[in-house]
Amino acid sequence: MYRALYRVWRPQRFDEIVGQQMITQTLKNAIMTHQTSHAYLFTGPRGTGKTSAAKIFAKAINCHHLVDGEPCNECESCQAITKGQMNDVIEIDAASNNGVEEIRDIRDKAKYAPTQADYKVYIIDEVHMLSTGAFNALLKTLEEPPANVIFILATTEPHKIPLTIISRTQRFDFRRITAKDSYERMVYILQQKNVDYDEKALRVIAQAAEGGMRDALSILDQVISFGDNTVTLEDALMVTGSVTKKLLADYVEEVTSHVTKPALETMRQILQEGKDANRFIEDLISYMRDVLLYQQAPEMVDSVAMGEDDQRFADFAKQIDAEVLYQMIKTLNDVQQQMRFTTHPDVYLEVLTVKLSQLETAKPITRTEATAATNPDDPTIQKLAAKVDQLQSELTTLKTTGGSAAVAKPARARSTTGPVVKKVNVSQIYPILGAATKDDLLKVRDVWADLMSILSVTQRALMHVAKPVAASGEGVVVAFDYAFLYQKAIDDQVLMDALGNGLDRLMGQAPKIVCVPKEQWPELRKDYLTTHQPEGAATQQAPQKAPVVDEAEKRFGDLVEVKPD
Ligand SMILES: [Zn+2]
C-alpha cells in the first residue's frame, strides 16, 4: 500500500522538524532541565509541525534514554507513542470532538495518575473548535492542573481561543516554513529514497507550497508519481501550474527593453508549456508586484519569489522605473478584462506583448538593442499593430452595445494599481462602520505602536504603510497606503493572526481586522454613509450633504484626514 510522503516522513525527533529551531531547542531544554509547563499552546499555519512537535514532546518527556533532549525512538514507551498505542498519550481532534462531554471526560480522567508512562499528555488539535462550554471545562482543569499531566493545545487560529485559556499556557508560535527549509527537507527525503531530482523542480514546489511542509510533500508526491520515480522540472511545473520564473524574467526584460519579437517568442514558449493565457497574465502581475515591493522593501521579497537568479531580479528592480511597472500592471489588467470576451486569448496575448513593449520607459534599459528591434517597418509589428486597431474597435462596439456591465462601466480615474487588487468586501466593513465610534478608534490607536512592536521585522515593514481608520467594539478597519501592499497583507494569514493575537493581548479582545487600500477608503466610507442614513435624513429630498457630514463626525470622529500622531 502506498503511504503519503508526509506520513512516512513525519518527524520523529525535534531536530527533524523543519524551520522551527527556536521552538524545538526551547522544548528540549525544558525537558532536559525538568522545567516543563503544565500546558502549552502551539499556534501556526497548517503543516508547520505543531502536532509533530507535540507527539515528540510526549515521547521525550516519557523516554528514559534521552539524548540531548531527543527521544530515543527505540524504547517501549517511544515506540508505543509512535504507533499511537500509549494509553497515557491522548490525542483529541477538537474539530470532531467539540462537545462539553469530551472535555468533562478529560477533567475526570486527568485526575488519575498515568498508568504506563511517567506523564499523561493530552494533545488537543484544532483547539479553537471547542465550544464555549468545553472551553470552560478545560479552563477548570488548567486552573488546577493535576500532577504529571501535560496539555498541549494546537491551533491554526489562536485568536479564537479565550484569553483566560491562553494566559494559562506557555505559548509557541510556529512560523511559516521558508522555501529554503522546505527545499532542504525535500532534498534530504529524496536522497534517502534514492529518487533522482532536478533542483529547479524542488524550488518550484517549495514556492508553490507557500510555507507548509505538508503541502510541499503532497505536491512532491504527485510529481514523483507523474515522473515515474523522478522529479523533473517539467512535471513540477505541470503539477503546480506555475510558469518558470526564468521565462517570466526573460519576457519582462524583453518587453521593457522594447524588443518585441524575442518577447513574442518567449510568450509562445511559455504557452507551449501548457500555461493558459489567464495564468500567464496573473503570473506576470504577481512578478511586477514583487518587483515593486522589492523596490520599497527588499527584505520582504524572499529569494524564491525572485526565481533561480536573484541577482538578475535585483538588477532589474534597480533599473526599472516604478511608473513603468504601474503602467504595465494596468495594461495587463485591461487585457485580462478584454480576454473574457474572446475565444482566441493568444491573439490578445500577442497584442499585449506589443503594447507592453511600446510603453514609454523613463529609464531605458538597453537602448541600442531597443532601437534596433522596434523597427516600425518590421512586418510582424505592422501586422500586430493592425490587430490592435481591430481588437480595439471590436471592444468599443462591445462596450457600446453593453456586452457586459463590468466592462461597460466607465473606467474610474483611480491609481493604476486599483483594479489589480481584490475587491474590498463591503459586507465585512459595513457592520463595523455601523457600530463604529470615535472612542473605539482611539482605543485601537492607543495600542497601535505597541502592537507594531510585537510584530516581526518584515511584518512591521509591511504594516508601516497602514493605520486604523475606523473601529467598533467588534472590528477595526485598517487602511494601506499602497494597494499592492494591501494585497500582500490580506494574503498573509500569519500576519493577520499576529495582529489579531496582538490586539487580544493588548486590549483583552480580538476585534475582527478588515483591510482596505487607502485610496478606496474615502469612497467606501461615503458609500456607506449615503446608503445607511438615519431615518429622518434618508427621506429628505434636499441635498444630503449636511446629515452625511454630521453622521461622519459622530461615527468616525471625522478621522479621515487626522494624522496618526
Ligand atoms: Zn525512548
XYZ file of C-alpha atoms and ligand atoms in Angstrom:
566
model
C 0.000 0.000 0.000
C 1.283 3.423 -0.898
C 1.776 5.780 2.024
C 1.913 9.510 1.562
C 5.351 11.086 1.971
C 4.226 13.404 4.707
C 3.109 10.415 6.762
C 6.190 8.308 6.128
C 8.486 11.250 6.774
C 6.659 12.656 9.753
C 9.426 13.936 12.068
C 10.262 11.603 14.967
C 12.852 13.862 16.571
C 12.820 17.572 17.383
C 15.757 18.039 15.012
C 13.685 16.718 12.119
C 11.060 19.431 12.481
C 11.764 21.876 9.703
C 12.180 25.598 10.272
C 11.278 25.822 13.982
C 14.717 25.595 15.637
C 13.984 28.209 18.300
C 10.915 26.329 19.471
C 12.375 22.831 19.380
C 15.531 23.947 21.222
C 13.436 25.594 23.940
C 11.352 22.434 24.348
C 14.443 20.221 24.511
C 15.989 22.491 27.126
C 12.819 22.422 29.189
C 12.748 18.623 29.128
C 16.444 18.252 29.964
C 16.251 20.708 32.864
C 12.881 19.379 34.131
C 11.270 22.773 33.692
C 8.289 21.798 31.632
C 4.966 23.569 31.907
C 1.527 22.073 32.618
C 0.071 23.463 29.445
C 1.407 24.538 26.069
C -0.230 26.340 23.195
C 1.249 25.618 19.756
C -0.040 28.065 17.149
C 0.807 28.498 13.475
C -0.328 27.783 9.914
C -1.144 24.248 8.853
C 1.756 21.957 8.056
C 4.323 23.772 10.181
C 4.970 20.936 12.648
C 2.672 21.659 15.601
C 1.246 18.171 16.120
C 4.553 16.520 15.258
C 6.243 18.631 17.924
C 3.509 17.696 20.412
C 3.983 13.964 19.819
C 7.767 14.201 20.008
C 7.391 16.148 23.232
C 5.156 13.386 24.632
C 7.807 10.829 23.724
C 10.752 12.814 25.045
C 9.184 13.563 28.409
C 8.444 9.863 28.892
C 11.667 8.443 27.442
C 14.285 7.121 29.867
C 17.024 7.165 27.228
C 17.021 10.829 26.287
C 19.894 12.105 24.194
C 20.236 15.896 24.331
C 16.531 16.240 24.887
C 15.625 13.967 21.943
C 13.563 10.785 22.464
C 15.431 7.543 21.662
C 12.528 6.272 19.487
C 13.544 2.706 20.361
C 12.355 2.027 23.883
C 8.957 0.508 24.550
C 7.446 3.834 25.582
C 8.725 5.713 22.496
C 7.502 3.020 20.120
C 4.086 2.781 21.743
C 3.645 6.548 21.356
C 4.811 6.492 17.731
C 2.227 3.789 16.983
C -0.490 5.627 18.882
C -0.795 2.737 21.348
C 0.153 4.506 24.548
C -2.871 4.945 26.808
C -1.329 7.892 28.587
C -0.822 9.951 25.443
C -4.259 11.019 24.320
C -4.807 12.797 21.006
C -8.080 14.651 20.580
C -9.204 16.343 17.402
C -11.393 19.183 18.621
C -12.750 19.589 15.097
C -14.653 16.358 15.636
C -14.920 16.412 19.437
C -16.220 19.814 20.268
C -18.709 18.800 22.919
C -18.514 19.668 26.564
C -18.792 15.967 27.440
C -15.425 15.038 25.939
C -13.658 17.745 27.891
C -15.533 16.838 31.093
C -14.303 13.344 30.441
C -10.745 14.690 30.307
C -11.366 16.545 33.535
C -12.483 13.406 35.313
C -9.790 11.141 33.895
C -6.904 13.607 34.117
C -7.117 13.278 37.894
C -5.858 9.709 37.729
C -2.139 9.083 37.589
C -0.683 7.816 34.323
C -0.713 4.023 34.112
C 2.109 3.187 31.689
C 4.133 6.349 31.356
C 5.596 8.961 33.685
C 3.410 11.723 32.280
C -0.066 11.758 30.866
C -0.086 14.017 27.808
C -3.267 15.369 26.240
C -2.791 16.705 22.712
C -5.829 18.713 21.631
C -5.615 19.587 17.957
C -7.612 22.437 16.391
C -8.463 23.524 19.922
C -10.185 26.692 18.659
C -13.086 24.474 17.575
C -14.136 23.741 21.159
C -17.476 25.128 22.232
C -17.683 27.772 24.941
C -18.860 25.148 27.401
C -15.926 22.907 26.533
C -13.501 25.823 26.941
C -14.931 26.482 30.400
C -14.478 22.844 31.349
C -10.907 22.927 30.022
C -10.206 26.121 31.914
C -11.250 24.468 35.198
C -8.697 21.716 34.554
C -5.952 24.170 33.652
C -6.662 26.187 36.785
C -5.939 23.205 38.992
C -3.578 21.113 36.908
C -3.246 17.529 38.193
C 0.315 16.359 38.834
C 2.103 14.634 35.953
C -0.443 15.761 33.367
C 0.530 17.975 30.447
C -1.824 19.620 27.997
C -0.649 20.576 24.531
C -3.179 22.674 22.651
C -2.580 23.157 18.926
C -4.376 25.621 16.686
C -4.217 27.477 13.389
C -6.494 30.190 14.765
C -5.278 31.362 18.172
C -7.434 34.494 18.081
C -10.469 32.257 18.597
C -9.146 30.966 21.927
C -10.271 32.737 25.100
C -7.599 34.838 26.727
C -8.238 33.060 30.029
C -7.004 29.834 28.414
C -4.070 31.461 26.628
C -2.835 33.063 29.817
C -2.553 29.646 31.464
C -0.381 28.192 28.727
C 3.155 28.609 27.551
C 2.778 29.736 24.001
C 4.876 28.897 20.924
C 4.160 30.479 17.562
C 5.238 28.151 14.751
C 6.382 30.060 11.706
C 5.520 29.514 8.118
C 8.348 27.387 6.728
C 10.756 29.194 4.415
C 11.147 27.934 0.868
C 14.793 27.192 1.649
C 13.920 24.975 4.619
C 11.305 23.014 2.746
C 13.706 22.702 -0.202
C 16.366 21.189 2.045
C 13.919 18.779 3.639
C 12.790 17.570 0.211
C 16.419 17.062 -0.847
C 17.023 15.003 2.293
C 13.961 12.828 1.747
C 14.694 12.227 -1.948
C 18.283 11.289 -1.191
C 17.111 8.784 1.410
C 14.619 7.355 -1.080
C 17.169 7.318 -3.912
C 14.913 9.326 -6.180
C 16.532 11.491 -8.884
C 15.505 15.098 -8.885
C 16.056 18.383 -10.651
C 16.912 21.111 -8.150
C 14.823 23.614 -10.069
C 11.806 21.355 -9.712
C 12.190 21.420 -5.928
C 12.369 25.222 -5.952
C 9.133 25.377 -7.898
C 7.474 23.009 -5.405
C 8.823 24.873 -2.377
C 7.395 28.084 -3.715
C 4.019 26.609 -4.584
C 3.647 25.120 -1.093
C 3.765 28.598 0.470
C 5.224 27.733 3.830
C 3.538 24.424 4.630
C 5.771 21.356 4.766
C 2.827 19.007 4.416
C 1.692 20.745 1.233
C 5.221 20.638 -0.171
C 5.408 16.884 0.391
C 1.943 16.337 -1.088
C 2.975 18.175 -4.265
C 6.248 16.239 -4.309
C 4.241 13.006 -4.069
C 2.258 13.942 -7.153
C 5.342 14.964 -9.088
C 7.071 11.671 -8.266
C 4.057 9.679 -9.414
C 3.876 11.675 -12.659
C 7.553 11.243 -13.352
C 7.833 7.523 -12.678
C 10.098 7.954 -9.670
C 11.998 11.001 -10.860
C 11.346 14.662 -10.114
C 11.595 16.773 -13.248
C 11.101 20.491 -13.691
C 8.514 19.839 -16.373
C 6.364 17.723 -14.066
C 6.788 20.149 -11.174
C 5.610 22.985 -13.397
C 2.701 20.949 -14.623
C 1.611 19.871 -11.149
C 1.968 23.334 -9.630
C 0.716 25.080 -12.747
C 3.260 27.889 -12.486
C 5.347 29.404 -15.227
C 9.061 29.278 -14.706
C 10.432 32.427 -13.204
C 13.213 32.398 -15.740
C 10.919 32.627 -18.749
C 8.864 35.265 -16.986
C 12.001 37.255 -16.223
C 13.095 36.901 -19.860
C 9.731 38.120 -21.031
C 9.588 41.095 -18.691
C 13.107 42.160 -19.612
C 12.324 41.831 -23.294
C 9.172 43.934 -23.217
C 10.788 46.615 -21.065
C 13.716 46.672 -23.484
C 11.224 47.126 -26.339
C 12.386 44.009 -28.155
C 9.042 42.810 -29.407
C 9.999 39.774 -31.449
C 12.001 37.922 -28.789
C 9.228 38.761 -26.314
C 6.661 37.167 -28.627
C 8.835 34.068 -28.898
C 9.223 33.822 -25.124
C 5.483 34.230 -24.710
C 4.821 31.355 -27.134
C 7.356 29.217 -25.313
C 5.539 29.860 -22.055
C 2.195 28.941 -23.619
C 3.687 25.785 -25.120
C 4.500 24.659 -21.609
C 0.788 24.309 -21.170
C 0.052 27.561 -19.372
C -3.250 29.149 -20.111
C -3.378 32.794 -21.028
C -5.002 33.885 -17.806
C -2.459 32.159 -15.633
C 0.306 33.783 -17.650
C -1.141 37.232 -17.021
C -1.620 36.530 -13.330
C 1.962 35.310 -13.017
C 3.137 38.478 -14.747
C 1.118 40.722 -12.420
C 2.469 38.920 -9.406
C 6.013 39.252 -10.752
C 5.557 43.019 -11.226
C 4.159 43.301 -7.708
C 7.210 41.528 -6.315
C 9.494 43.914 -8.213
C 7.559 46.920 -6.871
C 7.712 45.511 -3.382
C 11.415 44.832 -3.733
C 11.965 48.474 -4.658
C 10.224 49.596 -1.475
C 11.405 46.925 0.956
C 13.891 44.393 -0.469
C 13.950 42.342 2.722
C 10.292 41.445 2.194
C 10.867 39.554 -1.041
C 12.300 36.112 -0.440
C 14.793 34.540 -2.776
C 12.318 32.044 -4.140
C 9.969 34.791 -5.312
C 12.917 36.132 -7.263
C 13.484 32.841 -9.029
C 16.711 30.994 -9.622
C 18.705 34.111 -10.367
C 18.079 36.594 -7.598
C 20.898 38.885 -8.729
C 19.152 39.290 -12.040
C 15.890 40.088 -10.262
C 17.631 42.656 -8.044
C 19.354 44.297 -11.013
C 16.095 44.518 -12.886
C 14.310 46.017 -9.871
C 17.017 48.675 -9.627
C 16.798 49.612 -13.292
C 13.086 49.651 -13.911
C 11.026 52.728 -13.166
C 8.117 52.048 -10.792
C 5.883 54.163 -13.026
C 6.502 51.772 -15.913
C 5.589 48.836 -13.698
C 2.321 50.516 -12.743
C 1.549 51.144 -16.400
C 2.310 47.533 -17.223
C 0.087 46.243 -14.448
C -2.718 48.431 -15.724
C -2.247 47.154 -19.261
C -2.191 43.562 -18.038
C -5.340 44.139 -16.115
C -7.112 45.710 -19.090
C -6.173 42.835 -21.370
C -7.305 40.331 -18.756
C -10.722 42.023 -18.738
C -10.937 42.051 -22.541
C -9.952 38.398 -22.807
C -13.154 37.353 -21.135
C -14.991 38.013 -24.396
C -12.769 36.071 -26.690
C -12.231 32.514 -27.718
C -8.781 33.452 -29.044
C -6.804 34.501 -25.998
C -3.456 34.055 -27.782
C -4.287 36.948 -30.073
C -4.812 39.123 -27.047
C -1.509 37.986 -25.617
C 0.232 38.989 -28.838
C -1.440 42.357 -28.652
C -0.487 42.593 -25.013
C 3.125 41.879 -25.842
C 3.199 44.625 -28.450
C 1.523 47.084 -26.099
C 3.885 46.302 -23.240
C 6.944 46.673 -25.416
C 5.713 50.039 -26.657
C 5.208 51.558 -23.204
C 7.347 54.607 -22.584
C 10.212 53.875 -20.258
C 11.611 56.772 -18.293
C 14.929 54.974 -17.857
C 15.514 52.878 -20.938
C 17.410 49.704 -20.195
C 19.169 48.635 -23.343
C 18.771 51.462 -25.754
C 20.865 50.089 -28.594
C 19.046 46.782 -28.683
C 15.737 48.554 -28.305
C 16.085 50.871 -31.282
C 17.259 48.016 -33.430
C 14.379 45.774 -32.513
C 11.376 48.082 -32.672
C 11.728 48.911 -36.287
C 8.235 50.124 -37.212
C 8.650 48.714 -40.725
C 9.005 45.204 -39.368
C 6.119 43.225 -40.917
C 5.421 41.380 -37.653
C 4.979 44.652 -35.853
C 2.801 46.071 -38.624
C 0.577 43.042 -38.621
C 0.172 43.200 -34.885
C -0.465 46.925 -34.929
C -3.345 46.242 -37.304
C -4.653 43.592 -34.933
C -4.530 46.045 -32.063
C -6.650 48.510 -34.027
C -9.132 45.850 -34.995
C -9.477 44.490 -31.479
C -9.839 47.939 -30.047
C -12.702 48.775 -32.383
C -14.329 45.430 -31.571
C -14.066 46.222 -27.938
C -15.597 49.654 -28.416
C -18.548 48.015 -30.154
C -18.897 45.549 -27.329
C -18.902 48.328 -24.802
C -21.463 50.474 -26.577
C -23.801 47.534 -27.126
C -23.482 46.687 -23.439
C -21.693 43.378 -23.793
C -21.215 43.227 -20.058
C -21.899 45.535 -17.199
C -18.426 45.066 -15.810
C -16.660 46.204 -18.934
C -19.279 48.730 -19.988
C -18.713 50.599 -16.742
C -16.568 53.657 -17.338
C -13.077 53.189 -16.008
C -12.505 55.192 -12.874
C -9.624 57.586 -12.770
C -8.029 55.892 -9.846
C -4.481 54.887 -9.214
C -3.289 52.426 -11.804
C -2.916 49.679 -9.238
C -6.534 49.901 -8.170
C -8.074 47.192 -10.334
C -5.299 44.687 -9.633
C -6.248 44.194 -6.025
C -9.085 42.042 -4.827
C -12.316 43.903 -4.427
C -12.887 45.076 -0.893
C -15.700 43.143 0.717
C -18.220 45.708 1.944
C -20.206 43.050 3.767
C -17.302 42.829 6.203
C -16.804 46.561 6.517
C -20.380 47.803 6.796
C -21.133 46.040 10.114
C -18.004 47.625 11.586
C -18.920 51.055 10.256
C -22.458 50.560 11.532
C -21.223 50.274 15.108
C -18.108 52.439 14.779
C -17.361 55.076 17.381
C -14.569 57.541 17.785
C -13.785 56.084 21.233
C -13.265 52.621 19.805
C -10.924 54.006 17.185
C -8.923 55.927 19.783
C -8.611 52.757 21.857
C -7.108 50.904 18.912
C -4.812 53.813 18.080
C -3.614 53.889 21.691
C -2.236 50.365 21.428
C -1.155 50.552 17.768
C 2.502 51.387 18.454
C 2.706 48.556 20.984
C 1.054 46.239 18.501
C 3.676 47.123 15.878
C 6.468 46.490 18.374
C 5.444 42.847 18.853
C 5.440 42.087 15.127
C 8.438 40.618 13.330
C 10.684 42.963 11.356
C 9.183 42.032 7.998
C 5.634 42.237 9.320
C 6.381 45.684 10.737
C 7.819 46.816 7.424
C 4.570 45.861 5.743
C 2.365 47.464 8.417
C 4.426 50.637 8.300
C 2.170 51.862 5.489
C -1.060 51.006 7.344
C -3.162 52.621 10.021
C -6.549 52.048 11.646
C -9.210 54.369 10.214
C -12.402 53.151 11.900
C -13.296 50.829 14.750
C -16.234 49.393 16.609
C -16.243 47.067 19.607
C -16.238 44.180 17.134
C -13.884 45.209 14.379
C -11.201 47.516 13.045
C -10.781 48.880 9.521
C -7.122 49.265 8.579
C -6.141 51.331 5.521
C -2.980 50.702 3.482
C -1.088 53.332 1.526
C -0.269 51.110 -1.428
C -2.794 48.789 -2.982
C -0.209 46.103 -3.660
C 0.895 46.150 -0.025
C -2.754 45.858 0.992
C -2.948 42.786 -1.210
C 0.243 41.369 0.291
C -1.134 41.918 3.798
C -4.505 40.244 3.274
C -2.815 37.251 1.645
C -0.568 36.864 4.689
C -2.514 34.770 7.185
C 0.398 34.695 9.630
C 0.406 38.479 9.743
C -3.360 38.657 10.167
C -3.153 36.148 13.026
C -0.310 38.100 14.618
C -2.390 41.281 14.504
C -5.422 39.515 15.959
C -3.378 37.947 18.754
C -1.566 41.188 19.465
C -4.811 43.144 19.834
C -6.150 40.360 22.008
C -3.179 40.714 24.337
C -3.128 44.484 24.388
C -6.866 45.153 24.570
C -8.199 41.945 26.073
C -10.299 41.350 22.968
C -9.611 40.421 19.384
C -11.636 42.645 17.086
C -12.049 41.470 13.507
C -9.491 43.174 11.266
C -10.630 44.281 7.832
C -8.112 45.857 5.471
C -8.746 48.379 2.695
C -6.487 50.199 0.249
C -6.324 53.808 1.456
C -7.321 55.189 -1.930
C -10.647 53.348 -1.686
C -11.386 54.280 1.911
C -12.956 57.745 1.452
C -15.312 56.353 -1.145
C -16.231 53.258 0.879
C -16.996 55.469 3.818
C -19.076 57.843 1.745
C -20.975 54.976 0.093
C -21.730 53.572 3.492
C -22.997 56.865 4.864
C -25.215 57.609 1.869
C -26.775 54.144 1.921
C -27.118 53.949 5.715
C -28.593 57.305 6.653
C -30.556 57.810 9.821
C -34.330 57.518 9.129
C -35.143 61.223 9.077
C -32.305 62.193 6.800
C -32.985 59.483 4.231
C -36.437 60.798 3.404
C -35.321 64.362 2.836
C -35.320 65.496 -0.760
C -32.918 68.323 -0.027
C -29.181 67.901 -0.668
C -27.948 65.336 1.788
C -24.522 66.688 2.373
C -25.143 68.059 5.855
C -26.505 64.881 7.511
C -23.720 62.816 5.953
C -21.085 65.096 7.392
C -22.805 65.038 10.804
C -23.001 61.289 10.722
C -19.341 61.058 9.749
C -18.434 63.251 12.715
C -20.366 61.067 15.088
C -19.206 57.702 13.821
C -15.651 58.257 12.777
C -14.889 61.485 14.599
C -14.002 62.994 11.241
C -10.850 60.968 11.312
C -10.290 60.511 7.644
C -7.757 63.278 7.468
C -6.431 63.005 11.003
C -2.724 62.240 11.171
C -1.685 59.210 13.210
C 0.054 61.258 15.897
Zn 12.671 6.212 24.253
